[in-house]
PDB file of C-alpha atoms in Angstrom:
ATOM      1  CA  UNK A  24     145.625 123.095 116.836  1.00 48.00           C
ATOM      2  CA  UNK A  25     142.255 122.899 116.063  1.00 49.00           C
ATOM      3  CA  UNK A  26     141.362 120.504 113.288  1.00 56.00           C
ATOM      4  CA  UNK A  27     137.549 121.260 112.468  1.00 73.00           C
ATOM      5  CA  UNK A  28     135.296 123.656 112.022  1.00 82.00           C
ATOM      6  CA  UNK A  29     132.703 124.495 114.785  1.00 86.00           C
ATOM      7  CA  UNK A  30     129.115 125.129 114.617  1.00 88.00           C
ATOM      8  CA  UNK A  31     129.826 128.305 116.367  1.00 89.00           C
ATOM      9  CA  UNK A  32     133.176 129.464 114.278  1.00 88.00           C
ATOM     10  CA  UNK A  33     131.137 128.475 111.078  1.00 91.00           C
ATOM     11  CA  UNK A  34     127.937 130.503 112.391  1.00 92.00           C
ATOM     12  CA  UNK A  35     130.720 133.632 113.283  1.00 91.00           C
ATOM     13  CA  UNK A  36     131.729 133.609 109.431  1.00 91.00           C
ATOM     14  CA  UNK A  37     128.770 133.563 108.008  1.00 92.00           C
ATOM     15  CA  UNK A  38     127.490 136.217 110.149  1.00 92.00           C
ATOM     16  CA  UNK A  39     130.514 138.514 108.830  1.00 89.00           C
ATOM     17  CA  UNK A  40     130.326 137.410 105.588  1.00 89.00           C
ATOM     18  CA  UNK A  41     126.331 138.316 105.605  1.00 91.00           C
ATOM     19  CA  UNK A  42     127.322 142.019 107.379  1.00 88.00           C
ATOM     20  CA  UNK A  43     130.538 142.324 104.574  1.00 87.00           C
ATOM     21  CA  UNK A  44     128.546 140.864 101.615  1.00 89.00           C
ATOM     22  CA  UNK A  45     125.265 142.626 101.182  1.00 90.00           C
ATOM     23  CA  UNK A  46     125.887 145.637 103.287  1.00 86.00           C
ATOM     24  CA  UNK A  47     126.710 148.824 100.430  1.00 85.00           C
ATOM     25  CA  UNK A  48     130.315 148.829  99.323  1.00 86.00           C
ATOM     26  CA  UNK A  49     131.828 149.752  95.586  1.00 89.00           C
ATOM     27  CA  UNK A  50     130.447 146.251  94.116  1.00 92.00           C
ATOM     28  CA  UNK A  51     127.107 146.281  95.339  1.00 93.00           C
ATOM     29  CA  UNK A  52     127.225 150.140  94.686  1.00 91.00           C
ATOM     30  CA  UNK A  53     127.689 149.589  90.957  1.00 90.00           C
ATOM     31  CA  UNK A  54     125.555 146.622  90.426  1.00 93.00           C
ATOM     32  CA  UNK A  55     122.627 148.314  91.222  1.00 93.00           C
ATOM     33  CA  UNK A  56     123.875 151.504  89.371  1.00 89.00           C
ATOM     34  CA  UNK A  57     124.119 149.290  86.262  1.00 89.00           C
ATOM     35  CA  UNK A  58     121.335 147.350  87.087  1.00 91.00           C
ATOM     36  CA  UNK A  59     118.972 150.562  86.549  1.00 89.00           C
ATOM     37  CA  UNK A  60     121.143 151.903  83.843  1.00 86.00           C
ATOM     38  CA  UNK A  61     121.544 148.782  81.634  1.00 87.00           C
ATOM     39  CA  UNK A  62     118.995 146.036  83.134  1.00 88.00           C
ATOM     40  CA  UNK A  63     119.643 143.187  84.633  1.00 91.00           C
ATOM     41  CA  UNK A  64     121.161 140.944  81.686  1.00 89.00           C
ATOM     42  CA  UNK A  65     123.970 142.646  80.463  1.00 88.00           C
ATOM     43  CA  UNK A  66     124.712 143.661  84.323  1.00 91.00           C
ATOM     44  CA  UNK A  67     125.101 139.870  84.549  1.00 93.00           C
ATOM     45  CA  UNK A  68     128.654 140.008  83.263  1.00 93.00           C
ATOM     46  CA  UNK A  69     130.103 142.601  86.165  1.00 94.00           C
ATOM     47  CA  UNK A  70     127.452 140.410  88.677  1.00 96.00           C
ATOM     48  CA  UNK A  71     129.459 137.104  87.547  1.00 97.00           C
ATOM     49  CA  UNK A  72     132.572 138.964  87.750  1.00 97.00           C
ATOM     50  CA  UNK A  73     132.490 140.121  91.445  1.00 96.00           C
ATOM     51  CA  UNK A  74     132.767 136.725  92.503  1.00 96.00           C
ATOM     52  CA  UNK A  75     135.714 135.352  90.098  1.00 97.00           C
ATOM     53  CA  UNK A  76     137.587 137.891  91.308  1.00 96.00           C
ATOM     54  CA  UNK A  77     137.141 138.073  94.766  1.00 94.00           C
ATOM     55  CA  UNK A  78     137.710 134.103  94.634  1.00 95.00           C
ATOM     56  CA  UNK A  79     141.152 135.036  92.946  1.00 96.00           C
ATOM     57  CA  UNK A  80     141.700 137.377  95.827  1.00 94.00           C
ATOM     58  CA  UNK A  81     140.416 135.182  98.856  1.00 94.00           C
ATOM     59  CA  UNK A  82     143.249 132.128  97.033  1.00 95.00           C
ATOM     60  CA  UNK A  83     145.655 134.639  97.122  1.00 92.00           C
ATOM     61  CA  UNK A  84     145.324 135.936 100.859  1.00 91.00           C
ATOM     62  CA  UNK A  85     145.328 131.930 101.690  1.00 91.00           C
ATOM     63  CA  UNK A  86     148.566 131.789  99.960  1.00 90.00           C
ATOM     64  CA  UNK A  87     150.279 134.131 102.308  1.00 87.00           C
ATOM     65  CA  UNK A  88     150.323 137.380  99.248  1.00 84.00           C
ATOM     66  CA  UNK A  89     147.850 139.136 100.447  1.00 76.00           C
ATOM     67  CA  UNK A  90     149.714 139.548 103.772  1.00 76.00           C
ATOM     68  CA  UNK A  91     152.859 140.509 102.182  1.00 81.00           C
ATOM     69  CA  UNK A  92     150.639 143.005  99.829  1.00 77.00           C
ATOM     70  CA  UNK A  93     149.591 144.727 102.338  1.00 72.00           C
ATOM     71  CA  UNK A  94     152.056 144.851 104.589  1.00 77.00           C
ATOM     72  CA  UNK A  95     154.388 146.358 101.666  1.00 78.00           C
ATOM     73  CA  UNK A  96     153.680 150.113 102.004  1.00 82.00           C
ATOM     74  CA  UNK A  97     154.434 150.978  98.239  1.00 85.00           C
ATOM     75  CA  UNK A  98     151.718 148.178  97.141  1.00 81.00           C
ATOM     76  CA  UNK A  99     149.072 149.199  99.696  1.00 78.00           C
ATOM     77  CA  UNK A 100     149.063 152.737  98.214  1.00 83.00           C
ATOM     78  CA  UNK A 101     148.873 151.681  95.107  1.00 85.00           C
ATOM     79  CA  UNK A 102     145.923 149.944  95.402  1.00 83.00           C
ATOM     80  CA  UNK A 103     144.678 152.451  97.322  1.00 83.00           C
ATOM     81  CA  UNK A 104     145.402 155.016  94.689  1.00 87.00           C
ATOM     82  CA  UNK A 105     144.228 152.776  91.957  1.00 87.00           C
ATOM     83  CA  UNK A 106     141.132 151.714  93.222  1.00 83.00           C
ATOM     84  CA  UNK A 107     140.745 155.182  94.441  1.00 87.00           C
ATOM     85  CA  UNK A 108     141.034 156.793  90.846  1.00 88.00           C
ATOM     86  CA  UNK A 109     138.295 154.147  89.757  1.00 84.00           C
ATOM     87  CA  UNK A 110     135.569 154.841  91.853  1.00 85.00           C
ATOM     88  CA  UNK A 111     135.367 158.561  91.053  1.00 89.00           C
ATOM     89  CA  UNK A 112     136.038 157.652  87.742  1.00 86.00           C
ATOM     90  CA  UNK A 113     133.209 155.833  87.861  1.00 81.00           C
ATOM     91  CA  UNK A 114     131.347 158.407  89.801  1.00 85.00           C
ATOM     92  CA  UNK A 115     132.108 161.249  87.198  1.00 85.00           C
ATOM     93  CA  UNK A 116     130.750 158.915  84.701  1.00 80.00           C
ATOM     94  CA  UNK A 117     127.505 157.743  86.518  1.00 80.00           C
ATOM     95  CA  UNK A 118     126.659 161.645  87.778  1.00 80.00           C
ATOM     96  CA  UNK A 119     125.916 162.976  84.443  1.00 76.00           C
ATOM     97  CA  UNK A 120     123.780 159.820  83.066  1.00 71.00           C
ATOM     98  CA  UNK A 121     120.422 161.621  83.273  1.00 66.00           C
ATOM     99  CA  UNK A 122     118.483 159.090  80.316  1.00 68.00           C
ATOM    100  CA  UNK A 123     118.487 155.410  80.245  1.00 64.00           C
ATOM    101  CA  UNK A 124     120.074 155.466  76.851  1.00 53.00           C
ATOM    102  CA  UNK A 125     123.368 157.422  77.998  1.00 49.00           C
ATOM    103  CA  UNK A 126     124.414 155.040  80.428  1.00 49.00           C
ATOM    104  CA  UNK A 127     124.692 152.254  77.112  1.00 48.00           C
ATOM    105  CA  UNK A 128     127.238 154.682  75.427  1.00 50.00           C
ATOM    106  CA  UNK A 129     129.718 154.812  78.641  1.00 51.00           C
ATOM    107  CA  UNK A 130     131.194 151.064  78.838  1.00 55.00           C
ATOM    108  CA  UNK A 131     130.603 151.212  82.733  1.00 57.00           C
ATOM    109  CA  UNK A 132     129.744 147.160  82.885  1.00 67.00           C
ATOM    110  CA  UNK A 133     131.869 144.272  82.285  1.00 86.00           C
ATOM    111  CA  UNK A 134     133.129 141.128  83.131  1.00 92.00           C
ATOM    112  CA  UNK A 135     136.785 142.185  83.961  1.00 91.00           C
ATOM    113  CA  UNK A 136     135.245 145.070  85.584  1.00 89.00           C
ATOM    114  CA  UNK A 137     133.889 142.914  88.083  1.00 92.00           C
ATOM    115  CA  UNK A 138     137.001 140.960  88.852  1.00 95.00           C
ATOM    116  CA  UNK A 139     139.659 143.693  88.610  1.00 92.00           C
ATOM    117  CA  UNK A 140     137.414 145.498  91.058  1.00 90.00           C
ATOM    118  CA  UNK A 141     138.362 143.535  93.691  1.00 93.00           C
ATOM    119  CA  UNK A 142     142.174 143.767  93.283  1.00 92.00           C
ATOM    120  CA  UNK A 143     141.702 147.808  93.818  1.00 89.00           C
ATOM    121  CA  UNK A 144     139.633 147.336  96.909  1.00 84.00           C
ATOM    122  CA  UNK A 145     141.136 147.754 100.173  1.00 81.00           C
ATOM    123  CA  UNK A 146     137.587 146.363 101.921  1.00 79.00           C
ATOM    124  CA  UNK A 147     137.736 143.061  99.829  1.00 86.00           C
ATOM    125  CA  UNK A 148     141.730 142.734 101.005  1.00 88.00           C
ATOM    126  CA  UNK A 149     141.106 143.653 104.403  1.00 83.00           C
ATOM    127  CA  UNK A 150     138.227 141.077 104.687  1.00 87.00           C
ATOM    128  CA  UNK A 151     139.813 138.346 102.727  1.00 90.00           C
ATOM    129  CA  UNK A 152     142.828 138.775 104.696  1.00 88.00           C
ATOM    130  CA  UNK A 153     140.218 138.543 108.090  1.00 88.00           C
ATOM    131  CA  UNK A 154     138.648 135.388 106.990  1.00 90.00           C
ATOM    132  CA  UNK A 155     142.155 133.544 105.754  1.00 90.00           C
ATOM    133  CA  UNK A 156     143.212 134.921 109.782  1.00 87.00           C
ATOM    134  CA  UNK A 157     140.210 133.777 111.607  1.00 87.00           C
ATOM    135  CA  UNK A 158     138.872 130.745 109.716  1.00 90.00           C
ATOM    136  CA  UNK A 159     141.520 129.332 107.518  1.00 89.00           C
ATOM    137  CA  UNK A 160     145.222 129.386 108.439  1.00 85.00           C
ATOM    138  CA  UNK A 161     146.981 127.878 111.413  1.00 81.00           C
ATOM    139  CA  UNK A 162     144.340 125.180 111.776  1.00 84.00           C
ATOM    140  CA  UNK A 163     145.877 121.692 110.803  1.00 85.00           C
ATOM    141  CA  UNK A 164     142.766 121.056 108.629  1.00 87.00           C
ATOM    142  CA  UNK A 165     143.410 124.490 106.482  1.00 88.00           C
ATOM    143  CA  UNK A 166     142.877 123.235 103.212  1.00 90.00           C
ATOM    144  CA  UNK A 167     139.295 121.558 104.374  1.00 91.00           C
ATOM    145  CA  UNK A 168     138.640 124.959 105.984  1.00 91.00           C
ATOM    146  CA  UNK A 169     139.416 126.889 102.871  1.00 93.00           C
ATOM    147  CA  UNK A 170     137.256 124.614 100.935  1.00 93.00           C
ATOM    148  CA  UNK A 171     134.163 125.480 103.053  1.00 92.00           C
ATOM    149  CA  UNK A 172     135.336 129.318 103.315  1.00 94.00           C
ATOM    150  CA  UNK A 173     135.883 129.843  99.384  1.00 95.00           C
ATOM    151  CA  UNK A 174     132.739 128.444  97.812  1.00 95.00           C
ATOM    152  CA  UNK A 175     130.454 130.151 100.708  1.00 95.00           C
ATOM    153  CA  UNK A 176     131.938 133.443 100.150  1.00 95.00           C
ATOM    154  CA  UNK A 177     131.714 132.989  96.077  1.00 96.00           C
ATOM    155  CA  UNK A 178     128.214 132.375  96.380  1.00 96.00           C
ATOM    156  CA  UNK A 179     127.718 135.666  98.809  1.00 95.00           C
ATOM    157  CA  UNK A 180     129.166 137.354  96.202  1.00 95.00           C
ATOM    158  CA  UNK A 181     127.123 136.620  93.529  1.00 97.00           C
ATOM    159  CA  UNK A 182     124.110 136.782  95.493  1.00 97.00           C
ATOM    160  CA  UNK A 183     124.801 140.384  96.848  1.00 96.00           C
ATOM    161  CA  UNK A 184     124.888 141.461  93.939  1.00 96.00           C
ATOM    162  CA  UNK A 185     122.645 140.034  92.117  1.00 97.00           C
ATOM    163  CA  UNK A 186     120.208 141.428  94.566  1.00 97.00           C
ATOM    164  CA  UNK A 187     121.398 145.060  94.348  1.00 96.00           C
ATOM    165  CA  UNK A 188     121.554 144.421  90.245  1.00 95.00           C
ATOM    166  CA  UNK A 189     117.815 143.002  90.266  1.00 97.00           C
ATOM    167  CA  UNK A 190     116.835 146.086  92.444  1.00 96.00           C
ATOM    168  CA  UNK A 191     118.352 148.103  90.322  1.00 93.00           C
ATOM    169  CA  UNK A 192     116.561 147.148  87.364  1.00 93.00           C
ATOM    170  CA  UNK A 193     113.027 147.185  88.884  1.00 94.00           C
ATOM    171  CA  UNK A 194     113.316 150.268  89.394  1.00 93.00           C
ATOM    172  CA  UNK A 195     114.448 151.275  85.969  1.00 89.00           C
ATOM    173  CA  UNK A 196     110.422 152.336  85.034  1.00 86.00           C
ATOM    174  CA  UNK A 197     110.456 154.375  87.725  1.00 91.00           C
ATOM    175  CA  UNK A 198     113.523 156.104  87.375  1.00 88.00           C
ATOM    176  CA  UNK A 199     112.839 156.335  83.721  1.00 84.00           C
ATOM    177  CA  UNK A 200     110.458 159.415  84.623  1.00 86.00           C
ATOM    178  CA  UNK A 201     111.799 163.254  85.053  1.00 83.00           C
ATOM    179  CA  UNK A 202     114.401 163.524  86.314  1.00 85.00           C
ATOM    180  CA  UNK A 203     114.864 160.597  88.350  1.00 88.00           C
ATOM    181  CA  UNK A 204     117.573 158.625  86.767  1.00 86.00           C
ATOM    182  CA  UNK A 205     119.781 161.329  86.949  1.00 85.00           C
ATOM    183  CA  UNK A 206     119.385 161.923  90.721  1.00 89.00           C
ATOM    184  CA  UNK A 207     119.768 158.346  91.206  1.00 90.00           C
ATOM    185  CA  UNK A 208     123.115 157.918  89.529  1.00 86.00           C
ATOM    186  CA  UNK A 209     123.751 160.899  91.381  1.00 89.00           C
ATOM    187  CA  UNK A 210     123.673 158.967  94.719  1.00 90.00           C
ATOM    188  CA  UNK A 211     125.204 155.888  93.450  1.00 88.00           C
ATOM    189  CA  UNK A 212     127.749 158.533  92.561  1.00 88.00           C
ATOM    190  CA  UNK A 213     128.247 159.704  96.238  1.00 90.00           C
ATOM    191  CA  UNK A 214     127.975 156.711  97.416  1.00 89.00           C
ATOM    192  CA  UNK A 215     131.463 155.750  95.524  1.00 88.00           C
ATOM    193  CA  UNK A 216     132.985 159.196  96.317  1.00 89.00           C
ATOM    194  CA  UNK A 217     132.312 158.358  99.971  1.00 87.00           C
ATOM    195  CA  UNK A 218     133.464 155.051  99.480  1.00 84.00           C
ATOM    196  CA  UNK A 219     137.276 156.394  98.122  1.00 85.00           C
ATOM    197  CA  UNK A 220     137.269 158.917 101.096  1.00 86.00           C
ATOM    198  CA  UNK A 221     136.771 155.738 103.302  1.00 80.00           C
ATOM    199  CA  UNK A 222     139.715 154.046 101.349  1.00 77.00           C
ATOM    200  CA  UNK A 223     141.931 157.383 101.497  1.00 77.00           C
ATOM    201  CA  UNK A 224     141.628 156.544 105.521  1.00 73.00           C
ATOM    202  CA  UNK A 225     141.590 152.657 105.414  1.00 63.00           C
TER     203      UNK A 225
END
């Protein structure tokens, strides 16, 4: 077995964690969506978030649960279905936010958000459960591997989305004109939608 990391292995992960981390997905989706909504401070609590929970997630993949999770039918679907139900949830709530003010009144950031957000989304499974397969178990030196893996991928997380969340929020004067907002949180919205179609299939 092999009992260190390579340059080229390491250089593989970070090139899917770059793709997986700051391409658009729910997380990044929302963080900018609150970002413009809210501003970048109180988004900080769903932005810190993100990565607690998809920490939690990446342990529990390591730990062999995440295999059994999804290899158990019944649990599968019901993440599915529950993160499913969320993200048009949240889309219904973002689509009719047409002032800066009425996103404040709607609760849509959080903390927990952040983290339980992770637990209802079949990407962040399916790519913990392709790092813990490709980079972590069945090498002699697992635990060493999964202390490189863990804190890389926490700071990805943050760092995604703090970038959509601080894009978000400069555009807020923009958006602040017309119509703009609205239309805005109207893509984020489809963006989500599309996002639990993609999760319907996953």
């Amino acid at each position: 077995m092999t009992t260190t990391m390579t340059a080229v292995d390491f250089t593989a992960f970070l090139v899917l964690a770059t793709a997986m981390s700051f391409t658009p997905g729910p997380n990044t989706t929302m963080a900018a969506a609150m970002g413009a909504n809210w501003g970048l401070k109180p988004t900080m609590r769903f932005v810190w978030g993100v990565p607690v929970g998809w920490g939690v997630l990446l342990l529990l993949c390591a730990s062999g649960v995440g295999a059994l999770v999804m290899a158990a039918p019944v649990m599968k679907n019901a993440i599915k279905v529950a993160g499913i139900a969320y993200l048009v949830w949240m889309a219904y709530k973002l689509s009719g936010s047409s002032k800066l003010a009425d996103a404040k009144t709607n609760n849509l950031v959080g903390f927990w958000q952040g983290v339980g957000l992770q637990f209802v989304n079949v990407k962040a499974w399916l790519l913990a459960l392709a790092i813990v397969a490709g980079w972590v178990v069945g090498f002699e030196d697992s635990l060493v591997r999964l202390a490189i893996v863990l804190p890389v991928m926490l700071a990805y997380a943050f760092a995604s989305n703090l970038l959509y969340a601080s894009i978000g929020a400069l555009l807020r004067g923009w958006l602040a004109q017309g119509q703009r907002l609205l239309w805005f949180n109207r893509a984020m919205a489809l963006v989500l939608v599309l996002t639990a179609i993609w999760m319907v299939k996953a």
